[in-house]
A tleap script that builds the chain and sets N, CA, C and O, in Angstrom:
source leaprc.protein.ff14SB
mol = sequence {
  NGLN GLY PRO LEU VAL GLU SER GLY GLY GLY
  SER VAL GLN ALA GLY GLY SER LEU ARG LEU
  SER CYS VAL THR SER GLY ASP THR PHE SER
  ASN TYR CYS MET ALA TRP PHE ARG GLN ALA
  PRO GLY LYS ALA ARG GLU GLY VAL ALA ILE
  ILE ASP SER SER GLY ASN ALA ARG THR ALA
  ASP PHE VAL LYS GLY ARG PHE ILE ILE SER
  ARG ASP ASN ALA LYS ASN THR LEU TYR LEU
  GLN MET ASN SER LEU ASN ALA ASP ASP THR
  ALA MET TYR HIE CYS ALA SER LYS ARG TYR
  GLY GLY CYS TRP SER LEU GLU PRO SER ILE
  TYR SER ASN TRP GLY GLN GLY THR GLN VAL
  THR VAL SER CSER
}
set mol.1.N position { 45.395 36.576 33.256 }
set mol.1.CA position { 44.321 35.832 32.597 }
set mol.1.C position { 43.499 36.784 31.755 }
set mol.1.O position { 43.216 37.912 32.159 }
set mol.2.N position { 43.118 36.307 30.566 }
set mol.2.CA position { 42.294 37.114 29.665 }
set mol.2.C position { 40.832 37.056 30.032 }
set mol.2.O position { 40.464 36.476 31.053 }
set mol.3.N position { 39.999 37.654 29.206 }
set mol.3.CA position { 38.557 37.628 29.467 }
set mol.3.C position { 38.014 36.202 29.487 }
set mol.3.O position { 38.543 35.307 28.827 }
set mol.4.N position { 36.953 36.013 30.255 }
set mol.4.CA position { 36.258 34.728 30.297 }
set mol.4.C position { 35.070 34.796 29.346 }
set mol.4.O position { 34.294 35.752 29.384 }
set mol.5.N position { 34.927 33.788 28.498 }
set mol.5.CA position { 33.842 33.774 27.506 }
set mol.5.C position { 33.072 32.464 27.616 }
set mol.5.O position { 33.607 31.385 27.361 }
set mol.6.N position { 31.801 32.582 28.001 }
set mol.6.CA position { 30.953 31.413 28.148 }
set mol.6.C position { 30.211 31.100 26.848 }
set mol.6.O position { 29.977 31.978 26.017 }
set mol.7.N position { 29.853 29.837 26.699 }
set mol.7.CA position { 29.026 29.394 25.577 }
set mol.7.C position { 28.306 28.121 25.982 }
set mol.7.O position { 28.602 27.519 27.014 }
set mol.8.N position { 27.360 27.725 25.154 }
set mol.8.CA position { 26.679 26.461 25.378 }
set mol.8.C position { 25.284 26.558 25.953 }
set mol.8.O position { 24.588 25.549 26.067 }
set mol.9.N position { 24.867 27.750 26.315 }
set mol.9.CA position { 23.510 27.905 26.824 }
set mol.9.C position { 22.478 27.743 25.720 }
set mol.9.O position { 22.817 27.634 24.541 }
set mol.10.N position { 21.216 27.729 26.121 }
set mol.10.CA position { 20.143 27.597 25.156 }
set mol.10.C position { 18.848 27.244 25.837 }
set mol.10.O position { 18.722 27.324 27.059 }
set mol.11.N position { 17.879 26.849 25.022 }
set mol.11.CA position { 16.574 26.440 25.527 }
set mol.11.C position { 16.449 24.936 25.451 }
set mol.11.O position { 16.792 24.322 24.440 }
set mol.12.N position { 15.959 24.350 26.521 }
set mol.12.CA position { 15.843 22.896 26.589 }
set mol.12.C position { 14.601 22.548 27.397 }
set mol.12.O position { 14.172 23.320 28.255 }
set mol.13.N position { 14.038 21.401 27.125 }
set mol.13.CA position { 12.889 20.946 27.898 }
set mol.13.C position { 13.343 20.317 29.208 }
set mol.13.O position { 14.472 19.841 29.333 }
set mol.14.N position { 12.450 20.328 30.165 }
set mol.14.CA position { 12.754 19.722 31.458 }
set mol.14.C position { 13.188 18.271 31.266 }
set mol.14.O position { 12.610 17.526 30.475 }
set mol.15.N position { 14.213 17.901 32.006 }
set mol.15.CA position { 14.778 16.573 31.880 }
set mol.15.C position { 15.948 16.495 30.919 }
set mol.15.O position { 16.653 15.487 30.864 }
set mol.16.N position { 16.153 17.560 30.162 }
set mol.16.CA position { 17.226 17.577 29.183 }
set mol.16.C position { 18.571 17.941 29.775 }
set mol.16.O position { 18.714 18.122 30.984 }
set mol.17.N position { 19.571 18.045 28.881 }
set mol.17.CA position { 20.945 18.324 29.299 }
set mol.17.C position { 21.559 19.426 28.441 }
set mol.17.O position { 21.173 19.639 27.291 }
set mol.18.N position { 22.514 20.110 29.029 }
set mol.18.CA position { 23.341 21.085 28.320 }
set mol.18.C position { 24.749 21.014 28.881 }
set mol.18.O position { 24.947 20.624 30.032 }
set mol.19.N position { 25.721 21.388 28.070 }
set mol.19.CA position { 27.081 21.526 28.560 }
set mol.19.C position { 27.565 22.937 28.282 }
set mol.19.O position { 27.639 23.366 27.130 }
set mol.20.N position { 27.886 23.635 29.323 }
set mol.20.CA position { 28.422 24.986 29.205 }
set mol.20.C position { 29.938 24.935 29.157 }
set mol.20.O position { 30.567 24.066 29.760 }
set mol.21.N position { 30.512 25.881 28.429 }
set mol.21.CA position { 31.956 26.024 28.364 }
set mol.21.C position { 32.337 27.454 28.701 }
set mol.21.O position { 31.571 28.394 28.488 }
set mol.22.N position { 33.524 27.588 29.225 }
set mol.22.CA position { 34.074 28.909 29.551 }
set mol.22.C position { 35.542 28.873 29.145 }
set mol.22.O position { 36.334 28.117 29.708 }
set mol.23.N position { 35.892 29.688 28.173 }
set mol.23.CA position { 37.264 29.663 27.655 }
set mol.23.C position { 37.924 31.005 27.933 }
set mol.23.O position { 37.278 32.053 27.941 }
set mol.24.N position { 39.224 30.940 28.158 }
set mol.24.CA position { 39.979 32.157 28.391 }
set mol.24.C position { 41.330 32.055 27.702 }
set mol.24.O position { 41.694 30.996 27.191 }
set mol.25.N position { 42.053 33.127 27.689 }
set mol.25.CA position { 43.376 33.148 27.082 }
set mol.25.C position { 44.435 33.302 28.168 }
set mol.25.O position { 44.112 33.493 29.341 }
set mol.26.N position { 45.688 33.218 27.771 }
set mol.26.CA position { 46.779 33.350 28.716 }
set mol.26.C position { 47.348 32.001 29.102 }
set mol.26.O position { 46.763 30.958 28.808 }
set mol.27.N position { 48.472 32.029 29.753 }
set mol.27.CA position { 49.157 30.772 30.077 }
set mol.27.C position { 49.112 30.441 31.554 }
set mol.27.O position { 49.894 29.621 32.036 }
set mol.28.N position { 48.193 31.078 32.278 }
set mol.28.CA position { 48.127 30.825 33.718 }
set mol.28.C position { 46.798 30.257 34.168 }
set mol.28.O position { 46.496 30.261 35.361 }
set mol.29.N position { 45.995 29.766 33.231 }
set mol.29.CA position { 44.664 29.244 33.579 }
set mol.29.C position { 44.757 28.208 34.678 }
set mol.29.O position { 43.928 28.190 35.587 }
set mol.30.N position { 45.753 27.347 34.605 }
set mol.30.CA position { 45.872 26.257 35.575 }
set mol.30.C position { 46.082 26.758 36.993 }
set mol.30.O position { 45.860 26.009 37.945 }
set mol.31.N position { 46.502 28.004 37.159 }
set mol.31.CA position { 46.741 28.549 38.498 }
set mol.31.C position { 45.483 29.101 39.153 }
set mol.31.O position { 45.515 29.497 40.318 }
set mol.32.N position { 44.379 29.132 38.420 }
set mol.32.CA position { 43.181 29.804 38.902 }
set mol.32.C position { 42.147 28.835 39.460 }
set mol.32.O position { 41.937 27.740 38.939 }
set mol.33.N position { 41.519 29.276 40.524 }
set mol.33.CA position { 40.311 28.653 41.023 }
set mol.33.C position { 39.171 29.111 40.118 }
set mol.33.O position { 39.021 30.306 39.866 }
set mol.34.N position { 38.379 28.181 39.636 }
set mol.34.CA position { 37.305 28.490 38.707 }
set mol.34.C position { 35.958 28.070 39.288 }
set mol.34.O position { 35.863 27.098 40.037 }
set mol.35.N position { 34.930 28.817 38.931 }
set mol.35.CA position { 33.606 28.513 39.462 }
set mol.35.C position { 32.519 28.912 38.472 }
set mol.35.O position { 32.730 29.738 37.584 }
set mol.36.N position { 31.372 28.311 38.649 }
set mol.36.CA position { 30.157 28.681 37.922 }
set mol.36.C position { 29.155 29.279 38.906 }
set mol.36.O position { 28.962 28.787 40.018 }
set mol.37.N position { 28.528 30.358 38.450 }
set mol.37.CA position { 27.461 30.999 39.198 }
set mol.37.C position { 26.248 31.130 38.289 }
set mol.37.O position { 26.358 30.998 37.070 }
set mol.38.N position { 25.096 31.388 38.885 }
set mol.38.CA position { 23.918 31.659 38.087 }
set mol.38.C position { 23.083 32.726 38.760 }
set mol.38.O position { 23.129 32.925 39.974 }
set mol.39.N position { 22.319 33.403 37.920 }
set mol.39.CA position { 21.433 34.439 38.439 }
set mol.39.C position { 20.147 34.449 37.642 }
set mol.39.O position { 20.145 34.672 36.432 }
set mol.40.N position { 19.061 34.205 38.341 }
set mol.40.CA position { 17.733 34.262 37.740 }
set mol.40.C position { 17.159 35.657 37.944 }
set mol.40.O position { 17.563 36.357 38.872 }
set mol.41.N position { 16.225 36.072 37.094 }
set mol.41.CA position { 15.627 37.407 37.232 }
set mol.41.C position { 15.034 37.622 38.620 }
set mol.41.O position { 14.255 36.803 39.106 }
set mol.42.N position { 15.409 38.730 39.252 }
set mol.42.CA position { 14.877 39.056 40.556 }
set mol.42.C position { 15.498 38.310 41.712 }
set mol.42.O position { 15.073 38.469 42.856 }
set mol.43.N position { 16.497 37.499 41.430 }
set mol.43.CA position { 17.140 36.720 42.488 }
set mol.43.C position { 18.618 37.069 42.588 }
set mol.43.O position { 19.206 37.613 41.653 }
set mol.44.N position { 19.203 36.751 43.725 }
set mol.44.CA position { 20.629 36.995 43.922 }
set mol.44.C position { 21.461 35.984 43.142 }
set mol.44.O position { 21.009 34.880 42.838 }
set mol.45.N position { 22.676 36.385 42.832 }
set mol.45.CA position { 23.597 35.457 42.176 }
set mol.45.C position { 23.967 34.360 43.167 }
set mol.45.O position { 24.232 34.638 44.337 }
set mol.46.N position { 23.986 33.126 42.704 }
set mol.46.CA position { 24.314 32.007 43.595 }
set mol.46.C position { 25.374 31.111 42.973 }
set mol.46.O position { 25.420 30.916 41.759 }
set mol.47.N position { 26.218 30.578 43.835 }
set mol.47.CA position { 27.273 29.698 43.385 }
set mol.47.C position { 26.747 28.311 43.061 }
set mol.47.O position { 25.938 27.757 43.804 }
set mol.48.N position { 27.203 27.761 41.966 }
set mol.48.CA position { 26.749 26.456 41.496 }
set mol.48.C position { 27.811 25.387 41.726 }
set mol.48.O position { 27.510 24.314 42.248 }
set mol.49.N position { 29.049 25.674 41.339 }
set mol.49.CA position { 30.109 24.673 41.445 }
set mol.49.C position { 31.463 25.353 41.407 }
set mol.49.O position { 31.613 26.456 40.881 }
set mol.50.N position { 32.442 24.672 41.975 }
set mol.50.CA position { 33.787 25.227 42.082 }
set mol.50.C position { 34.812 24.125 41.847 }
set mol.50.O position { 34.584 22.968 42.200 }
set mol.51.N position { 35.944 24.494 41.247 }
set mol.51.CA position { 36.992 23.504 40.975 }
set mol.51.C position { 38.359 24.161 41.110 }
set mol.51.O position { 38.571 25.272 40.624 }
set mol.52.N position { 39.281 23.474 41.767 }
set mol.52.CA position { 40.609 24.056 41.939 }
set mol.52.C position { 41.535 23.620 40.812 }
set mol.52.O position { 41.131 22.890 39.907 }
set mol.53.N position { 42.765 24.069 40.879 }
set mol.53.CA position { 43.706 23.828 39.784 }
set mol.53.C position { 44.022 22.349 39.597 }
set mol.53.O position { 44.436 21.932 38.515 }
set mol.54.N position { 43.829 21.556 40.647 }
set mol.54.CA position { 44.121 20.126 40.569 }
set mol.54.C position { 42.915 19.294 40.155 }
set mol.54.O position { 43.017 18.082 39.966 }
set mol.55.N position { 41.779 19.956 40.018 }
set mol.55.CA position { 40.573 19.232 39.622 }
set mol.55.C position { 39.675 18.818 40.769 }
set mol.55.O position { 38.657 18.160 40.553 }
set mol.56.N position { 40.036 19.193 41.988 }
set mol.56.CA position { 39.148 18.930 43.116 }
set mol.56.C position { 37.929 19.839 43.001 }
set mol.56.O position { 38.060 21.050 42.824 }
set mol.57.N position { 36.761 19.252 43.102 }
set mol.57.CA position { 35.547 20.008 42.800 }
set mol.57.C position { 34.444 19.733 43.812 }
set mol.57.O position { 34.419 18.697 44.478 }
set mol.58.N position { 33.549 20.679 43.903 }
set mol.58.CA position { 32.327 20.457 44.653 }
set mol.58.C position { 31.204 21.250 44.023 }
set mol.58.O position { 31.426 22.272 43.375 }
set mol.59.N position { 29.991 20.759 44.227 }
set mol.59.CA position { 28.815 21.432 43.686 }
set mol.59.C position { 27.869 21.811 44.814 }
set mol.59.O position { 27.880 21.200 45.883 }
set mol.60.N position { 27.062 22.813 44.564 }
set mol.60.CA position { 26.061 23.234 45.537 }
set mol.60.C position { 25.034 22.122 45.725 }
set mol.60.O position { 24.781 21.329 44.819 }
set mol.61.N position { 24.457 22.082 46.908 }
set mol.61.CA position { 23.508 21.015 47.218 }
set mol.61.C position { 22.339 20.971 46.232 }
set mol.61.O position { 21.836 19.891 45.923 }
set mol.62.N position { 21.906 22.121 45.740 }
set mol.62.CA position { 20.713 22.138 44.896 }
set mol.62.C position { 20.970 21.596 43.488 }
set mol.62.O position { 20.018 21.415 42.729 }
set mol.63.N position { 22.209 21.336 43.123 }
set mol.63.CA position { 22.503 20.718 41.830 }
set mol.63.C position { 23.302 19.425 41.979 }
set mol.63.O position { 23.679 18.801 40.987 }
set mol.64.N position { 23.552 19.037 43.204 }
set mol.64.CA position { 24.372 17.854 43.441 }
set mol.64.C position { 23.726 16.635 42.808 }
set mol.64.O position { 22.524 16.408 42.945 }
set mol.65.N position { 24.542 15.854 42.114 }
set mol.65.CA position { 24.043 14.662 41.442 }
set mol.65.C position { 23.508 14.933 40.046 }
set mol.65.O position { 23.237 13.997 39.295 }
set mol.66.N position { 23.349 16.220 39.686 }
set mol.66.CA position { 22.852 16.572 38.354 }
set mol.66.C position { 23.894 17.327 37.539 }
set mol.66.O position { 23.991 17.125 36.328 }
set mol.67.N position { 24.674 18.193 38.179 }
set mol.67.CA position { 25.658 19.023 37.483 }
set mol.67.C position { 27.068 18.533 37.822 }
set mol.67.O position { 27.345 18.113 38.946 }
set mol.68.N position { 27.946 18.597 36.828 }
set mol.68.CA position { 29.347 18.227 37.019 }
set mol.68.C position { 30.235 19.337 36.469 }
set mol.68.O position { 30.094 19.746 35.316 }
set mol.69.N position { 31.143 19.815 37.299 }
set mol.69.CA position { 32.113 20.809 36.854 }
set mol.69.C position { 33.424 20.116 36.529 }
set mol.69.O position { 33.830 19.182 37.222 }
set mol.70.N position { 34.082 20.572 35.479 }
set mol.70.CA position { 35.379 20.013 35.113 }
set mol.70.C position { 36.187 21.088 34.397 }
set mol.70.O position { 35.667 22.147 34.048 }
set mol.71.N position { 37.451 20.799 34.188 }
set mol.71.CA position { 38.313 21.754 33.504 }
set mol.71.C position { 39.350 21.019 32.676 }
set mol.71.O position { 39.749 19.900 33.002 }
set mol.72.N position { 39.780 21.661 31.604 }
set mol.72.CA position { 40.861 21.154 30.774 }
set mol.72.C position { 41.908 22.254 30.734 }
set mol.72.O position { 41.776 23.216 29.977 }
set mol.73.N position { 42.937 22.117 31.539 }
set mol.73.CA position { 43.937 23.174 31.641 }
set mol.73.C position { 44.712 23.361 30.336 }
set mol.73.O position { 45.161 24.466 30.031 }
set mol.74.N position { 44.866 22.293 29.578 }
set mol.74.CA position { 45.584 22.407 28.304 }
set mol.74.C position { 44.802 23.242 27.293 }
set mol.74.O position { 45.387 23.829 26.383 }
set mol.75.N position { 43.480 23.293 27.456 }
set mol.75.CA position { 42.636 24.053 26.538 }
set mol.75.C position { 42.129 25.354 27.150 }
set mol.75.O position { 41.333 26.066 26.539 }
set mol.76.N position { 42.592 25.658 28.359 }
set mol.76.CA position { 42.127 26.879 29.035 }
set mol.76.C position { 40.609 26.943 29.112 }
set mol.76.O position { 40.016 28.005 28.924 }
set mol.77.N position { 39.988 25.815 29.387 }
set mol.77.CA position { 38.532 25.745 29.320 }
set mol.77.C position { 37.942 25.112 30.576 }
set mol.77.O position { 38.450 24.124 31.105 }
set mol.78.N position { 36.862 25.716 31.024 }
set mol.78.CA position { 36.061 25.227 32.143 }
set mol.78.C position { 34.730 24.735 31.588 }
set mol.78.O position { 34.193 25.309 30.640 }
set mol.79.N position { 34.202 23.668 32.185 }
set mol.79.CA position { 32.944 23.094 31.712 }
set mol.79.C position { 31.947 22.962 32.857 }
set mol.79.O position { 32.310 22.891 34.031 }
set mol.80.N position { 30.679 22.934 32.465 }
set mol.80.CA position { 29.615 22.567 33.399 }
set mol.80.C position { 28.635 21.677 32.654 }
set mol.80.O position { 27.880 22.144 31.801 }
set mol.81.N position { 28.651 20.406 32.978 }
set mol.81.CA position { 27.692 19.461 32.416 }
set mol.81.C position { 26.439 19.489 33.277 }
set mol.81.O position { 26.495 19.221 34.477 }
set mol.82.N position { 25.313 19.814 32.663 }
set mol.82.CA position { 24.058 19.943 33.400 }
set mol.82.C position { 23.068 18.896 32.901 }
set mol.82.O position { 22.707 18.889 31.724 }
set mol.83.N position { 22.638 18.025 33.784 }
set mol.83.CA position { 21.706 16.966 33.444 }
set mol.83.C position { 20.426 17.118 34.261 }
set mol.83.O position { 20.395 17.818 35.273 }
set mol.84.N position { 19.383 16.455 33.804 }
set mol.84.CA position { 18.091 16.475 34.510 }
set mol.84.C position { 17.664 17.897 34.847 }
set mol.84.O position { 17.283 18.198 35.978 }
set mol.85.N position { 17.735 18.744 33.863 }
set mol.85.CA position { 17.399 20.155 34.076 }
set mol.85.C position { 15.917 20.325 34.384 }
set mol.85.O position { 15.068 19.590 33.881 }
set mol.86.N position { 15.633 21.310 35.221 }
set mol.86.CA position { 14.241 21.651 35.515 }
set mol.86.C position { 14.070 23.164 35.432 }
set mol.86.O position { 15.045 23.896 35.260 }
set mol.87.N position { 12.855 23.619 35.553 }
set mol.87.CA position { 12.551 25.035 35.359 }
set mol.87.C position { 13.306 25.920 36.353 }
set mol.87.O position { 13.622 27.066 36.034 }
set mol.88.N position { 13.597 25.414 37.535 }
set mol.88.CA position { 14.328 26.198 38.541 }
set mol.88.C position { 15.773 26.467 38.134 }
set mol.88.O position { 16.436 27.320 38.724 }
set mol.89.N position { 16.262 25.747 37.130 }
set mol.89.CA position { 17.629 25.967 36.651 }
set mol.89.C position { 17.712 27.098 35.638 }
set mol.89.O position { 18.806 27.470 35.212 }
set mol.90.N position { 16.568 27.649 35.248 }
set mol.90.CA position { 16.566 28.760 34.310 }
set mol.90.C position { 17.264 29.971 34.910 }
set mol.90.O position { 16.871 30.463 35.968 }
set mol.91.N position { 18.303 30.450 34.229 }
set mol.91.CA position { 19.102 31.560 34.748 }
set mol.91.C position { 20.181 31.934 33.734 }
set mol.91.O position { 20.406 31.231 32.749 }
set mol.92.N position { 20.835 33.054 34.003 }
set mol.92.CA position { 22.060 33.388 33.289 }
set mol.92.C position { 23.202 32.735 34.060 }
set mol.92.O position { 23.322 32.905 35.274 }
set mol.93.N position { 24.031 31.993 33.351 }
set mol.93.CA position { 25.141 31.289 33.989 }
set mol.93.C position { 26.450 32.007 33.648 }
set mol.93.O position { 26.730 32.319 32.491 }
set mol.94.N position { 27.228 32.255 34.683 }
set mol.94.CA position { 28.496 32.948 34.535 }
set mol.94.C position { 29.636 32.093 35.068 }
set mol.94.O position { 29.481 31.406 36.077 }
set mol.95.N position { 30.775 32.134 34.398 }
set mol.95.CA position { 31.963 31.575 35.007 }
set mol.95.C position { 32.764 32.717 35.638 }
set mol.95.O position { 32.649 33.878 35.244 }
set mol.96.N position { 33.567 32.354 36.618 }
set mol.96.CA position { 34.352 33.337 37.349 }
set mol.96.C position { 35.646 32.699 37.817 }
set mol.96.O position { 35.746 31.478 37.935 }
set mol.97.N position { 36.633 33.536 38.082 }
set mol.97.CA position { 37.929 33.007 38.506 }
set mol.97.C position { 38.537 33.865 39.613 }
set mol.97.O position { 38.229 35.047 39.760 }
set mol.98.N position { 39.405 33.226 40.376 }
set mol.98.CA position { 40.216 33.917 41.381 }
set mol.98.C position { 41.532 33.173 41.497 }
set mol.98.O position { 41.588 31.963 41.281 }
set mol.99.N position { 42.581 33.886 41.834 }
set mol.99.CA position { 43.890 33.237 41.871 }
set mol.99.C position { 44.383 32.981 43.284 }
set mol.99.O position { 45.076 31.992 43.526 }
set mol.100.N position { 44.044 33.839 44.202 }
set mol.100.CA position { 44.627 33.727 45.538 }
set mol.100.C position { 43.548 33.499 46.595 }
set mol.100.O position { 42.367 33.767 46.372 }
set mol.101.N position { 43.974 33.008 47.727 }
set mol.101.CA position { 43.071 32.909 48.858 }
set mol.101.C position { 42.314 31.618 48.952 }
set mol.101.O position { 41.254 31.580 49.576 }
set mol.102.N position { 42.811 30.556 48.360 }
set mol.102.CA position { 42.140 29.276 48.488 }
set mol.102.C position { 41.054 29.096 47.459 }
set mol.102.O position { 40.742 30.006 46.691 }
set mol.103.N position { 40.480 27.903 47.454 }
set mol.103.CA position { 39.473 27.577 46.447 }
set mol.103.C position { 38.407 26.693 47.061 }
set mol.103.O position { 38.325 25.498 46.774 }
set mol.104.N position { 37.592 27.297 47.910 }
set mol.104.CA position { 36.494 26.524 48.514 }
set mol.104.C position { 35.202 27.300 48.611 }
set mol.104.O position { 34.138 26.706 48.783 }
set mol.105.N position { 35.269 28.625 48.503 }
set mol.105.CA position { 34.100 29.457 48.725 }
set mol.105.C position { 33.379 29.799 47.431 }
set mol.105.O position { 34.009 30.078 46.411 }
set mol.106.N position { 32.061 29.774 47.482 }
set mol.106.CA position { 31.219 30.203 46.370 }
set mol.106.C position { 30.566 31.556 46.666 }
set mol.106.O position { 29.474 31.848 46.179 }
set mol.107.N position { 31.244 32.370 47.462 }
set mol.107.CA position { 30.815 33.732 47.704 }
set mol.107.C position { 31.210 34.592 46.505 }
set mol.107.O position { 32.401 34.762 46.242 }
set mol.108.N position { 30.235 35.139 45.770 }
set mol.108.CA position { 30.554 35.854 44.522 }
set mol.108.C position { 31.533 37.020 44.696 }
set mol.108.O position { 32.331 37.289 43.798 }
set mol.109.N position { 31.483 37.703 45.822 }
set mol.109.CA position { 32.273 38.918 45.983 }
set mol.109.C position { 33.781 38.685 45.995 }
set mol.109.O position { 34.541 39.636 45.816 }
set mol.110.N position { 34.226 37.472 46.197 }
set mol.110.CA position { 35.669 37.206 46.256 }
set mol.110.C position { 36.263 36.835 44.907 }
set mol.110.O position { 37.469 36.610 44.804 }
set mol.111.N position { 35.441 36.768 43.882 }
set mol.111.CA position { 35.916 36.427 42.540 }
set mol.111.C position { 36.190 37.696 41.758 }
set mol.111.O position { 35.375 38.619 41.737 }
set mol.112.N position { 37.349 37.729 41.114 }
set mol.112.CA position { 37.811 38.975 40.497 }
set mol.112.C position { 37.543 39.071 39.006 }
set mol.112.O position { 37.519 40.171 38.453 }
set mol.113.N position { 37.344 37.951 38.354 }
set mol.113.CA position { 37.197 37.948 36.908 }
set mol.113.C position { 35.913 37.214 36.536 }
set mol.113.O position { 35.692 36.084 36.970 }
set mol.114.N position { 35.067 37.859 35.731 }
set mol.114.CA position { 33.753 37.299 35.393 }
set mol.114.C position { 33.514 37.326 33.893 }
set mol.114.O position { 33.952 38.242 33.197 }
set mol.115.N position { 32.818 36.315 33.408 }
set mol.115.CA position { 32.355 36.329 32.038 }
set mol.115.C position { 31.016 37.040 31.917 }
set mol.115.O position { 30.375 37.378 32.913 }
set mol.116.N position { 30.613 37.258 30.678 }
set mol.116.CA position { 29.352 37.963 30.415 }
set mol.116.C position { 28.131 37.085 30.649 }
set mol.116.O position { 27.033 37.589 30.883 }
set mol.117.N position { 28.320 35.794 30.586 }
set mol.117.CA position { 27.227 34.882 30.873 }
set mol.117.C position { 26.631 34.244 29.632 }
set mol.117.O position { 26.771 34.750 28.519 }
set mol.118.N position { 25.962 33.119 29.853 }
set mol.118.CA position { 25.220 32.424 28.806 }
set mol.118.C position { 23.876 32.022 29.397 }
set mol.118.O position { 23.807 31.501 30.510 }
set mol.119.N position { 22.810 32.269 28.643 }
set mol.119.CA position { 21.456 32.059 29.153 }
set mol.119.C position { 21.035 30.598 29.017 }
set mol.119.O position { 21.216 29.979 27.968 }
set mol.120.N position { 20.478 30.070 30.079 }
set mol.120.CA position { 19.891 28.731 30.075 }
set mol.120.C position { 18.410 28.871 30.411 }
set mol.120.O position { 18.045 29.440 31.440 }
set mol.121.N position { 17.573 28.349 29.538 }
set mol.121.CA position { 16.127 28.402 29.747 }
set mol.121.C position { 15.566 26.994 29.667 }
set mol.121.O position { 15.746 26.299 28.667 }
set mol.122.N position { 14.889 26.579 30.724 }
set mol.122.CA position { 14.322 25.240 30.789 }
set mol.122.C position { 12.807 25.360 30.824 }
set mol.122.O position { 12.250 26.022 31.700 }
set mol.123.N position { 12.154 24.731 29.889 }
set mol.123.CA position { 10.695 24.771 29.832 }
set mol.123.C position { 10.123 23.465 30.357 }
set mol.123.O position { 10.648 22.380 30.105 }
set mol.124.N position { 9.031 23.605 31.094 }
set mol.124.CA position { 8.426 22.413 31.694 }
set mol.124.C position { 7.301 21.868 30.832 }
set mol.124.O position { 6.681 20.865 31.188 }
savepdb mol mol.pdb
quit
């Protein structure tokens, strides 16, 4: 798998929406477990959502009902639709991937490939 490149971040008012994308190269994207993480200044990186190669997905409790993770294997692209944003969602958002060992954990240390991130800023 090639580098992961995120896009779609920006500044938005509380209650607004953004859609993040993460694109990569190579012909094995469909074999990878993909996830979104975020990190706010002074805070630890935390897992937001995870999706396996078949499209089975789950989101962290703190974004459940607001964020949706999806993937398009034909386009080598991962998405994060973020709705009803609030100031607590302000962070750098990173996509990450892993190929082996299952696809259920949002523990950052088990992910081998990371993007540089895209900044999301929500103003109240």
